[in-house]
């Protein structure tokens, strides 16, 4: 990965996203890079995954559904009703197809950034958490503590964030992707497959 490639990706995101989304993208990229410094992950992979994680967020629902259908990407019931949820799946596809990302860890970090999954890699955790704590986020509860905690204990931070997401979705009667709960149960030790 050359520096010019990173610059190209940044430029492409600036073009594809509205100003607010692009600020969020940059926030996730540098927050992920800082977390990568703290936990010894690849800084370049963190920056790349951060820049690309929402690359399919500014597409229309129709476009996201069309990309899935064209490339045989499975759509579950919940995604069918809420196609914005597909931005992670479609984003990971575009990362490979349009931005020629071949590193599977980067692709997985994009794919799993909204729900997490049991047994996440270090990079997947970093992107999931950076997405939630980057400086442009304002609404989430306990943000200042969560931000501090992210630089102390990643797994504990995951649990706090997942709990907030589940509580928020329950209070708004938003639809919950079952994977979010699975991830939560796994990291609280309630899930299957825990040692
Ligand atoms: Fe996202
Ligand atoms: Fe995001």
Short mmCIF file of C-alpha atoms and ligand atoms in Angstrom, two decimals:
data_model
loop_
_atom_site.label_atom_id
_atom_site.label_comp_id
_atom_site.label_asym_id
_atom_site.label_seq_id
_atom_site.Cartn_x
_atom_site.Cartn_y
_atom_site.Cartn_z
CA UNK A 1 0.00 0.00 0.00
CA UNK A 2 1.54 3.25 -1.16
CA UNK A 3 0.78 6.66 0.32
CA UNK A 4 -0.66 7.75 -3.02
CA UNK A 5 -3.27 4.98 -2.78
CA UNK A 6 -4.36 6.27 0.61
CA UNK A 7 -4.60 9.78 -0.80
CA UNK A 8 -6.68 8.47 -3.71
CA UNK A 9 -9.08 6.73 -1.36
CA UNK A 10 -9.42 9.87 0.75
CA UNK A 11 -10.19 11.92 -2.37
CA UNK A 12 -12.71 9.34 -3.58
CA UNK A 13 -14.51 9.45 -0.22
CA UNK A 14 -14.60 13.24 -0.27
CA UNK A 15 -16.29 13.02 -3.66
CA UNK A 16 -18.72 10.23 -2.76
CA UNK A 17 -19.84 11.53 0.63
CA UNK A 18 -21.63 14.63 1.84
CA UNK A 19 -19.58 16.98 4.03
CA UNK A 20 -20.86 15.61 7.33
CA UNK A 21 -20.29 11.99 6.39
CA UNK A 22 -16.81 12.80 5.10
CA UNK A 23 -15.89 14.49 8.40
CA UNK A 24 -17.09 11.33 10.17
CA UNK A 25 -14.98 9.20 7.80
CA UNK A 26 -11.84 11.21 8.56
CA UNK A 27 -12.66 11.07 12.28
CA UNK A 28 -12.93 7.28 12.18
CA UNK A 29 -9.70 6.99 10.16
CA UNK A 30 -7.58 8.96 12.60
CA UNK A 31 -9.23 7.60 15.72
CA UNK A 32 -8.64 4.07 14.38
CA UNK A 33 -5.01 4.98 13.67
CA UNK A 34 -4.55 6.22 17.24
CA UNK A 35 -6.10 3.00 18.63
CA UNK A 36 -3.81 0.99 16.33
CA UNK A 37 -0.84 2.80 17.89
CA UNK A 38 -2.08 1.96 21.36
CA UNK A 39 -2.77 -1.74 20.65
CA UNK A 40 -0.05 -2.54 18.13
CA UNK A 41 -2.16 -3.01 15.00
CA UNK A 42 -1.08 -1.91 11.51
CA UNK A 43 -1.55 1.88 11.27
CA UNK A 44 -2.08 1.69 7.51
CA UNK A 45 -4.75 -1.02 7.76
CA UNK A 46 -6.55 0.98 10.45
CA UNK A 47 -6.47 4.14 8.33
CA UNK A 48 -7.60 2.29 5.21
CA UNK A 49 -10.48 0.49 6.93
CA UNK A 50 -11.49 3.73 8.65
CA UNK A 51 -11.56 5.64 5.38
CA UNK A 52 -13.58 2.95 3.61
CA UNK A 53 -15.93 1.72 6.35
CA UNK A 54 -18.86 3.93 5.21
CA UNK A 55 -18.00 4.01 1.49
CA UNK A 56 -21.48 2.64 0.66
CA UNK A 57 -23.33 4.91 3.09
CA UNK A 58 -24.07 7.70 0.63
CA UNK A 59 -25.59 5.42 -2.01
CA UNK A 60 -29.36 5.18 -2.38
CA UNK A 61 -31.19 2.15 -0.97
CA UNK A 62 -32.04 1.14 -4.54
CA UNK A 63 -28.39 1.22 -5.51
CA UNK A 64 -27.38 -0.85 -2.47
CA UNK A 65 -30.07 -3.44 -3.19
CA UNK A 66 -29.09 -3.51 -6.88
CA UNK A 67 -25.40 -4.11 -6.05
CA UNK A 68 -26.37 -6.98 -3.74
CA UNK A 69 -28.60 -8.58 -6.31
CA UNK A 70 -26.08 -8.20 -9.11
CA UNK A 71 -23.23 -9.72 -7.12
CA UNK A 72 -25.17 -12.40 -5.24
CA UNK A 73 -24.70 -10.76 -1.85
CA UNK A 74 -27.31 -12.26 0.49
CA UNK A 75 -29.98 -9.96 1.94
CA UNK A 76 -31.79 -11.01 5.12
CA UNK A 77 -35.32 -9.99 6.14
CA UNK A 78 -34.15 -7.13 8.34
CA UNK A 79 -31.84 -5.76 5.65
CA UNK A 80 -34.64 -6.02 3.09
CA UNK A 81 -36.79 -3.79 5.30
CA UNK A 82 -33.89 -1.48 6.27
CA UNK A 83 -31.54 -1.37 3.26
CA UNK A 84 -29.25 1.21 4.92
CA UNK A 85 -28.04 -1.72 7.04
CA UNK A 86 -26.54 -3.13 3.84
CA UNK A 87 -23.93 -0.37 3.72
CA UNK A 88 -21.44 -2.58 5.56
CA UNK A 89 -21.83 -5.57 3.21
CA UNK A 90 -21.91 -3.40 0.10
CA UNK A 91 -19.01 -1.32 1.45
CA UNK A 92 -16.81 -4.39 1.88
CA UNK A 93 -17.68 -5.45 -1.65
CA UNK A 94 -16.79 -2.01 -3.05
CA UNK A 95 -13.54 -1.99 -1.06
CA UNK A 96 -12.48 -5.10 -2.98
CA UNK A 97 -14.00 -4.28 -6.35
CA UNK A 98 -13.44 -0.53 -6.67
CA UNK A 99 -10.56 0.14 -4.31
CA UNK A 100 -8.70 -3.14 -4.86
CA UNK A 101 -8.30 -3.92 -1.19
CA UNK A 102 -7.03 -7.49 -0.85
CA UNK A 103 -6.33 -7.61 2.90
CA UNK A 104 -9.13 -9.77 4.32
CA UNK A 105 -8.80 -8.22 7.78
CA UNK A 106 -9.52 -4.75 6.34
CA UNK A 107 -12.46 -6.16 4.36
CA UNK A 108 -13.86 -7.88 7.47
CA UNK A 109 -13.47 -4.71 9.53
CA UNK A 110 -15.68 -2.90 6.99
CA UNK A 111 -18.12 -5.84 6.78
CA UNK A 112 -18.62 -6.11 10.55
CA UNK A 113 -18.46 -2.46 11.59
CA UNK A 114 -22.16 -2.03 12.44
CA UNK A 115 -22.97 -5.21 14.38
CA UNK A 116 -19.59 -6.61 15.33
CA UNK A 117 -19.38 -10.40 15.50
CA UNK A 118 -18.27 -13.00 18.02
CA UNK A 119 -14.49 -13.41 17.93
CA UNK A 120 -13.55 -10.14 16.23
CA UNK A 121 -9.96 -9.47 15.18
CA UNK A 122 -8.02 -6.58 16.71
CA UNK A 123 -8.62 -4.45 13.61
CA UNK A 124 -12.36 -5.24 13.58
CA UNK A 125 -12.64 -4.12 17.21
CA UNK A 126 -10.68 -0.95 16.48
CA UNK A 127 -12.95 0.07 13.58
CA UNK A 128 -16.15 -0.80 15.45
CA UNK A 129 -15.04 1.32 18.41
CA UNK A 130 -13.55 4.18 16.36
CA UNK A 131 -16.88 4.46 14.50
CA UNK A 132 -18.62 5.07 17.81
CA UNK A 133 -16.15 7.36 19.59
CA UNK A 134 -14.71 9.55 16.81
CA UNK A 135 -14.78 13.26 17.74
CA UNK A 136 -17.77 14.23 15.57
CA UNK A 137 -20.09 11.88 17.46
CA UNK A 138 -22.13 13.81 19.97
CA UNK A 139 -25.26 11.97 21.07
CA UNK A 140 -24.20 8.67 22.57
CA UNK A 141 -24.39 8.36 26.36
CA UNK A 142 -21.20 8.43 28.47
CA UNK A 143 -19.09 9.33 25.47
CA UNK A 144 -16.23 10.88 27.40
CA UNK A 145 -15.85 7.78 29.60
CA UNK A 146 -16.16 5.44 26.63
CA UNK A 147 -13.48 7.42 24.77
CA UNK A 148 -11.11 7.11 27.69
CA UNK A 149 -11.92 3.44 28.19
CA UNK A 150 -11.18 2.68 24.53
CA UNK A 151 -7.51 3.41 25.20
CA UNK A 152 -7.48 1.20 28.30
CA UNK A 153 -9.47 -1.96 27.48
CA UNK A 154 -10.90 -2.78 24.06
CA UNK A 155 -13.15 -5.70 25.06
CA UNK A 156 -14.68 -3.81 27.96
CA UNK A 157 -15.32 -0.88 25.63
CA UNK A 158 -17.01 -3.19 23.11
CA UNK A 159 -19.43 -4.38 25.78
CA UNK A 160 -20.35 -0.85 26.86
CA UNK A 161 -20.93 0.27 23.27
CA UNK A 162 -22.97 -2.81 22.32
CA UNK A 163 -25.09 -2.35 25.44
CA UNK A 164 -25.74 1.29 24.50
CA UNK A 165 -26.66 0.30 20.95
CA UNK A 166 -29.08 -2.42 22.12
CA UNK A 167 -30.68 -0.09 24.67
CA UNK A 168 -31.03 2.66 22.11
CA UNK A 169 -32.63 0.35 19.53
CA UNK A 170 -34.99 -1.05 22.17
CA UNK A 171 -36.04 2.42 23.32
CA UNK A 172 -36.73 3.61 19.77
CA UNK A 173 -38.21 0.28 18.69
CA UNK A 174 -35.59 0.20 15.96
CA UNK A 175 -35.03 -3.17 14.39
CA UNK A 176 -32.15 -5.08 15.95
CA UNK A 177 -29.88 -7.15 13.76
CA UNK A 178 -29.59 -10.44 15.71
CA UNK A 179 -25.82 -10.27 15.20
CA UNK A 180 -25.60 -7.24 17.52
CA UNK A 181 -27.03 -9.29 20.38
CA UNK A 182 -24.89 -12.30 19.48
CA UNK A 183 -21.78 -10.12 19.65
CA UNK A 184 -22.92 -8.65 22.97
CA UNK A 185 -23.61 -12.09 24.46
CA UNK A 186 -20.23 -13.33 23.27
CA UNK A 187 -18.28 -10.47 24.85
CA UNK A 188 -20.24 -10.58 28.09
CA UNK A 189 -19.54 -14.31 28.29
CA UNK A 190 -23.17 -15.31 27.77
CA UNK A 191 -22.78 -16.46 24.18
CA UNK A 192 -22.02 -19.87 22.77
CA UNK A 193 -18.48 -20.83 22.02
CA UNK A 194 -16.95 -18.93 24.90
CA UNK A 195 -14.07 -20.58 26.63
FE1 LIG B 1 -21.45 2.68 9.07
FE1 LIG B 2 -19.51 5.13 10.34
#
